Amino acid sequence: MSQTSIPSQSSSIVHPNAKLVAFSVGQLTLAVRIEQVDKVVNLPTVYGSGLKPVGLAQVDEHDITVIDLQRRLFDITAQSMPTPYLILLQTRSGEGIGIPVSDMPMLIEVPTNLIRSLPASYRRADTLEIASHIAIVSEAEQTRTLFLLDVERLRHSI
């Protein structure tokens, strides 16, 4: 049986960092764990009926379900917003999902002690039920709120 000692006040506690890919959708900053990101590509042609915020694109001979989060979360159509990039995500089942974004996503590291679970009541009540965690990060003179997406919940929400 191992023992854990409580650090003294003078010692510093080192928290590991989570590597996240962050991107903007409307006024929100969303993020996913780096392990879930396959790659970021230029947005290919997306096919679909236009009735729902979902379409289909072909990337490297693979069919990818594209989810327009701008439209899904804010009911803003992609035609009014430039979206030159597509973040390709992998679900646990191996299905590819793409999220179109207007700016190149950023790789950031966030201390894991700053990442907290979102309350279930919030997830049930808001369009952000696709987010599982939140992190509030202070950078220089700015505070950034990151909503971490649950890729499996995103896949099931379409």
PDB file of C-alpha atoms in Angstrom:
ATOM      1  CA  MET A   1       0.000   0.000   0.000  1.00  0.00           C
ATOM      2  CA  SER A   2       1.445   3.363  -0.978  1.00  0.00           C
ATOM      3  CA  GLN A   3       1.312   6.430   1.192  1.00  0.00           C
ATOM      4  CA  THR A   4       0.750   9.949   0.023  1.00  0.00           C
ATOM      5  CA  SER A   5       2.326  12.776   1.915  1.00  0.00           C
ATOM      6  CA  ILE A   6       0.758  16.186   2.194  1.00  0.00           C
ATOM      7  CA  PRO A   7       3.139  18.828   0.837  1.00  0.00           C
ATOM      8  CA  SER A   8       4.212  21.573   3.185  1.00  0.00           C
ATOM      9  CA  GLN A   9       3.158  25.166   2.606  1.00  0.00           C
ATOM     10  CA  SER A  10       6.577  26.039   1.217  1.00  0.00           C
ATOM     11  CA  SER A  11       6.663  23.341  -1.452  1.00  0.00           C
ATOM     12  CA  SER A  12       4.970  23.963  -4.761  1.00  0.00           C
ATOM     13  CA  ILE A  13       2.430  21.577  -6.217  1.00  0.00           C
ATOM     14  CA  VAL A  14       2.956  20.818  -9.871  1.00  0.00           C
ATOM     15  CA  HIS A  15      -0.233  20.202 -11.832  1.00  0.00           C
ATOM     16  CA  PRO A  16       0.051  18.439 -15.174  1.00  0.00           C
ATOM     17  CA  ASN A  17      -1.241  20.291 -18.199  1.00  0.00           C
ATOM     18  CA  ALA A  18      -3.932  19.163 -20.604  1.00  0.00           C
ATOM     19  CA  LYS A  19      -3.130  19.826 -24.253  1.00  0.00           C
ATOM     20  CA  LEU A  20      -6.177  21.267 -25.979  1.00  0.00           C
ATOM     21  CA  VAL A  21      -7.031  22.499 -29.449  1.00  0.00           C
ATOM     22  CA  ALA A  22      -9.056  25.694 -28.986  1.00  0.00           C
ATOM     23  CA  PHE A  23     -11.176  27.516 -31.552  1.00  0.00           C
ATOM     24  CA  SER A  24     -13.809  30.221 -31.682  1.00  0.00           C
ATOM     25  CA  VAL A  25     -17.433  29.686 -32.590  1.00  0.00           C
ATOM     26  CA  GLY A  26     -19.358  32.918 -32.327  1.00  0.00           C
ATOM     27  CA  GLN A  27     -18.530  34.517 -28.981  1.00  0.00           C
ATOM     28  CA  LEU A  28     -17.514  31.160 -27.464  1.00  0.00           C
ATOM     29  CA  THR A  29     -14.117  29.564 -27.219  1.00  0.00           C
ATOM     30  CA  LEU A  30     -14.485  25.813 -27.552  1.00  0.00           C
ATOM     31  CA  ALA A  31     -11.799  23.180 -27.150  1.00  0.00           C
ATOM     32  CA  VAL A  32     -11.153  19.472 -27.588  1.00  0.00           C
ATOM     33  CA  ARG A  33      -8.368  17.291 -26.248  1.00  0.00           C
ATOM     34  CA  ILE A  34      -5.444  17.021 -28.671  1.00  0.00           C
ATOM     35  CA  GLU A  35      -5.825  13.212 -28.671  1.00  0.00           C
ATOM     36  CA  GLN A  36      -9.237  13.586 -30.326  1.00  0.00           C
ATOM     37  CA  VAL A  37      -7.968  15.742 -33.203  1.00  0.00           C
ATOM     38  CA  ASP A  38      -6.910  13.921 -36.346  1.00  0.00           C
ATOM     39  CA  LYS A  39      -5.849  17.050 -38.238  1.00  0.00           C
ATOM     40  CA  VAL A  40      -6.913  20.465 -39.497  1.00  0.00           C
ATOM     41  CA  VAL A  41      -7.470  20.887 -43.244  1.00  0.00           C
ATOM     42  CA  ASN A  42      -8.793  23.494 -45.632  1.00  0.00           C
ATOM     43  CA  LEU A  43     -12.571  23.244 -45.750  1.00  0.00           C
ATOM     44  CA  PRO A  44     -13.626  20.978 -48.632  1.00  0.00           C
ATOM     45  CA  THR A  45     -17.030  21.151 -50.308  1.00  0.00           C
ATOM     46  CA  VAL A  46     -19.741  20.181 -47.844  1.00  0.00           C
ATOM     47  CA  TYR A  47     -22.856  18.477 -49.200  1.00  0.00           C
ATOM     48  CA  GLY A  48     -26.233  18.340 -47.500  1.00  0.00           C
ATOM     49  CA  SER A  49     -29.859  19.382 -47.727  1.00  0.00           C
ATOM     50  CA  GLY A  50     -29.257  22.666 -45.907  1.00  0.00           C
ATOM     51  CA  LEU A  51     -32.166  21.951 -43.564  1.00  0.00           C
ATOM     52  CA  LYS A  52     -29.977  20.868 -40.660  1.00  0.00           C
ATOM     53  CA  PRO A  53     -26.578  22.039 -39.361  1.00  0.00           C
ATOM     54  CA  VAL A  54     -24.945  18.861 -40.644  1.00  0.00           C
ATOM     55  CA  GLY A  55     -23.395  17.903 -43.951  1.00  0.00           C
ATOM     56  CA  LEU A  56     -21.012  15.472 -45.562  1.00  0.00           C
ATOM     57  CA  ALA A  57     -17.515  16.085 -46.929  1.00  0.00           C
ATOM     58  CA  GLN A  58     -14.863  13.860 -48.386  1.00  0.00           C
ATOM     59  CA  VAL A  59     -11.361  14.168 -46.923  1.00  0.00           C
ATOM     60  CA  ASP A  60      -8.596  11.804 -48.046  1.00  0.00           C
ATOM     61  CA  GLU A  61     -11.098   9.283 -49.443  1.00  0.00           C
ATOM     62  CA  HIS A  62     -13.056   9.261 -46.154  1.00  0.00           C
ATOM     63  CA  ASP A  63     -16.608  10.507 -45.711  1.00  0.00           C
ATOM     64  CA  ILE A  64     -16.737  12.953 -42.819  1.00  0.00           C
ATOM     65  CA  THR A  65     -19.856  14.182 -41.040  1.00  0.00           C
ATOM     66  CA  VAL A  66     -19.522  17.968 -40.818  1.00  0.00           C
ATOM     67  CA  ILE A  67     -21.311  19.730 -37.961  1.00  0.00           C
ATOM     68  CA  ASP A  68     -21.783  23.469 -38.369  1.00  0.00           C
ATOM     69  CA  LEU A  69     -21.590  24.589 -34.741  1.00  0.00           C
ATOM     70  CA  GLN A  70     -22.205  28.221 -35.754  1.00  0.00           C
ATOM     71  CA  ARG A  71     -25.615  27.199 -36.998  1.00  0.00           C
ATOM     72  CA  ARG A  72     -26.286  24.518 -34.378  1.00  0.00           C
ATOM     73  CA  LEU A  73     -25.540  26.759 -31.396  1.00  0.00           C
ATOM     74  CA  PHE A  74     -26.577  30.192 -32.687  1.00  0.00           C
ATOM     75  CA  ASP A  75     -28.753  29.535 -35.757  1.00  0.00           C
ATOM     76  CA  ILE A  76     -26.298  31.514 -37.916  1.00  0.00           C
ATOM     77  CA  THR A  77     -25.837  30.128 -41.406  1.00  0.00           C
ATOM     78  CA  ALA A  78     -22.351  29.340 -42.671  1.00  0.00           C
ATOM     79  CA  GLN A  79     -22.866  31.495 -45.781  1.00  0.00           C
ATOM     80  CA  SER A  80     -22.658  34.622 -43.624  1.00  0.00           C
ATOM     81  CA  MET A  81     -19.518  33.449 -41.826  1.00  0.00           C
ATOM     82  CA  PRO A  82     -16.264  32.514 -43.588  1.00  0.00           C
ATOM     83  CA  THR A  83     -15.099  29.049 -42.551  1.00  0.00           C
ATOM     84  CA  PRO A  84     -11.852  28.181 -44.322  1.00  0.00           C
ATOM     85  CA  TYR A  85     -10.741  25.382 -41.948  1.00  0.00           C
ATOM     86  CA  LEU A  86     -12.109  22.019 -40.898  1.00  0.00           C
ATOM     87  CA  ILE A  87     -11.060  20.390 -37.617  1.00  0.00           C
ATOM     88  CA  LEU A  88     -11.196  16.623 -38.071  1.00  0.00           C
ATOM     89  CA  LEU A  89     -12.055  14.697 -34.904  1.00  0.00           C
ATOM     90  CA  GLN A  90     -12.099  10.975 -34.195  1.00  0.00           C
ATOM     91  CA  THR A  91     -14.838   9.381 -32.125  1.00  0.00           C
ATOM     92  CA  ARG A  92     -14.204   6.257 -30.050  1.00  0.00           C
ATOM     93  CA  SER A  93     -15.915   4.204 -32.749  1.00  0.00           C
ATOM     94  CA  GLY A  94     -13.509   5.595 -35.357  1.00  0.00           C
ATOM     95  CA  GLU A  95     -16.103   7.770 -37.086  1.00  0.00           C
ATOM     96  CA  GLY A  96     -14.749  11.049 -38.415  1.00  0.00           C
ATOM     97  CA  ILE A  97     -16.457  14.311 -37.496  1.00  0.00           C
ATOM     98  CA  GLY A  98     -15.546  17.722 -38.867  1.00  0.00           C
ATOM     99  CA  ILE A  99     -16.112  21.143 -37.338  1.00  0.00           C
ATOM    100  CA  PRO A 100     -15.750  24.125 -39.689  1.00  0.00           C
ATOM    101  CA  VAL A 101     -14.045  27.147 -38.112  1.00  0.00           C
ATOM    102  CA  SER A 102     -13.195  30.617 -39.369  1.00  0.00           C
ATOM    103  CA  ASP A 103      -9.736  30.932 -37.767  1.00  0.00           C
ATOM    104  CA  MET A 104      -6.843  28.518 -37.445  1.00  0.00           C
ATOM    105  CA  PRO A 105      -7.288  26.597 -34.159  1.00  0.00           C
ATOM    106  CA  MET A 106      -4.706  27.111 -31.398  1.00  0.00           C
ATOM    107  CA  LEU A 107      -2.845  24.494 -29.406  1.00  0.00           C
ATOM    108  CA  ILE A 108      -2.899  25.498 -25.746  1.00  0.00           C
ATOM    109  CA  GLU A 109      -1.924  23.875 -22.483  1.00  0.00           C
ATOM    110  CA  VAL A 110      -4.210  24.250 -19.486  1.00  0.00           C
ATOM    111  CA  PRO A 111      -3.361  23.054 -15.978  1.00  0.00           C
ATOM    112  CA  THR A 112      -5.707  20.179 -15.201  1.00  0.00           C
ATOM    113  CA  ASN A 113      -6.661  21.741 -11.866  1.00  0.00           C
ATOM    114  CA  LEU A 114      -8.375  24.555 -13.811  1.00  0.00           C
ATOM    115  CA  ILE A 115     -10.646  22.157 -15.719  1.00  0.00           C
ATOM    116  CA  ARG A 116     -13.986  21.484 -14.011  1.00  0.00           C
ATOM    117  CA  SER A 117     -17.031  19.441 -14.980  1.00  0.00           C
ATOM    118  CA  LEU A 118     -20.067  21.406 -16.096  1.00  0.00           C
ATOM    119  CA  PRO A 119     -23.124  20.836 -13.900  1.00  0.00           C
ATOM    120  CA  ALA A 120     -25.595  18.385 -15.424  1.00  0.00           C
ATOM    121  CA  SER A 121     -28.408  20.909 -14.943  1.00  0.00           C
ATOM    122  CA  TYR A 122     -26.554  23.426 -17.109  1.00  0.00           C
ATOM    123  CA  ARG A 123     -25.879  20.823 -19.779  1.00  0.00           C
ATOM    124  CA  ARG A 124     -29.565  19.865 -19.902  1.00  0.00           C
ATOM    125  CA  ALA A 125     -30.764  23.472 -20.127  1.00  0.00           C
ATOM    126  CA  ASP A 126     -28.359  25.060 -22.605  1.00  0.00           C
ATOM    127  CA  THR A 127     -27.474  24.477 -26.244  1.00  0.00           C
ATOM    128  CA  LEU A 128     -23.994  23.750 -24.937  1.00  0.00           C
ATOM    129  CA  GLU A 129     -25.060  20.304 -23.754  1.00  0.00           C
ATOM    130  CA  ILE A 130     -22.283  19.120 -26.086  1.00  0.00           C
ATOM    131  CA  ALA A 131     -19.709  20.554 -23.643  1.00  0.00           C
ATOM    132  CA  SER A 132     -18.609  18.472 -20.679  1.00  0.00           C
ATOM    133  CA  HIS A 133     -16.077  20.689 -18.912  1.00  0.00           C
ATOM    134  CA  ILE A 134     -15.113  24.323 -18.476  1.00  0.00           C
ATOM    135  CA  ALA A 135     -11.755  25.972 -17.856  1.00  0.00           C
ATOM    136  CA  ILE A 136     -11.231  29.606 -16.965  1.00  0.00           C
ATOM    137  CA  VAL A 137      -7.707  30.608 -17.895  1.00  0.00           C
ATOM    138  CA  SER A 138      -6.032  33.930 -17.120  1.00  0.00           C
ATOM    139  CA  GLU A 139      -3.545  35.098 -19.722  1.00  0.00           C
ATOM    140  CA  ALA A 140      -1.686  38.380 -19.291  1.00  0.00           C
ATOM    141  CA  GLU A 141      -4.545  40.879 -18.828  1.00  0.00           C
ATOM    142  CA  GLN A 142      -7.273  38.690 -20.296  1.00  0.00           C
ATOM    143  CA  THR A 143      -9.422  35.884 -18.922  1.00  0.00           C
ATOM    144  CA  ARG A 144     -10.546  33.213 -21.357  1.00  0.00           C
ATOM    145  CA  THR A 145     -13.368  30.749 -20.741  1.00  0.00           C
ATOM    146  CA  LEU A 146     -12.983  27.450 -22.592  1.00  0.00           C
ATOM    147  CA  PHE A 147     -15.828  24.997 -23.028  1.00  0.00           C
ATOM    148  CA  LEU A 148     -14.453  21.506 -23.652  1.00  0.00           C
ATOM    149  CA  LEU A 149     -16.541  19.521 -26.078  1.00  0.00           C
ATOM    150  CA  ASP A 150     -17.619  15.973 -25.442  1.00  0.00           C
ATOM    151  CA  VAL A 151     -17.005  14.491 -28.904  1.00  0.00           C
ATOM    152  CA  GLU A 152     -19.226  11.472 -28.233  1.00  0.00           C
ATOM    153  CA  ARG A 153     -22.113  13.688 -27.113  1.00  0.00           C
ATOM    154  CA  LEU A 154     -21.542  15.883 -30.173  1.00  0.00           C
ATOM    155  CA  ARG A 155     -21.764  12.829 -32.421  1.00  0.00           C
ATOM    156  CA  HIS A 156     -25.018  11.705 -30.788  1.00  0.00           C
ATOM    157  CA  SER A 157     -26.552  15.192 -30.912  1.00  0.00           C
ATOM    158  CA  ILE A 158     -26.920  15.187 -34.688  1.00  0.00           C
TER     159      ILE A 158
END
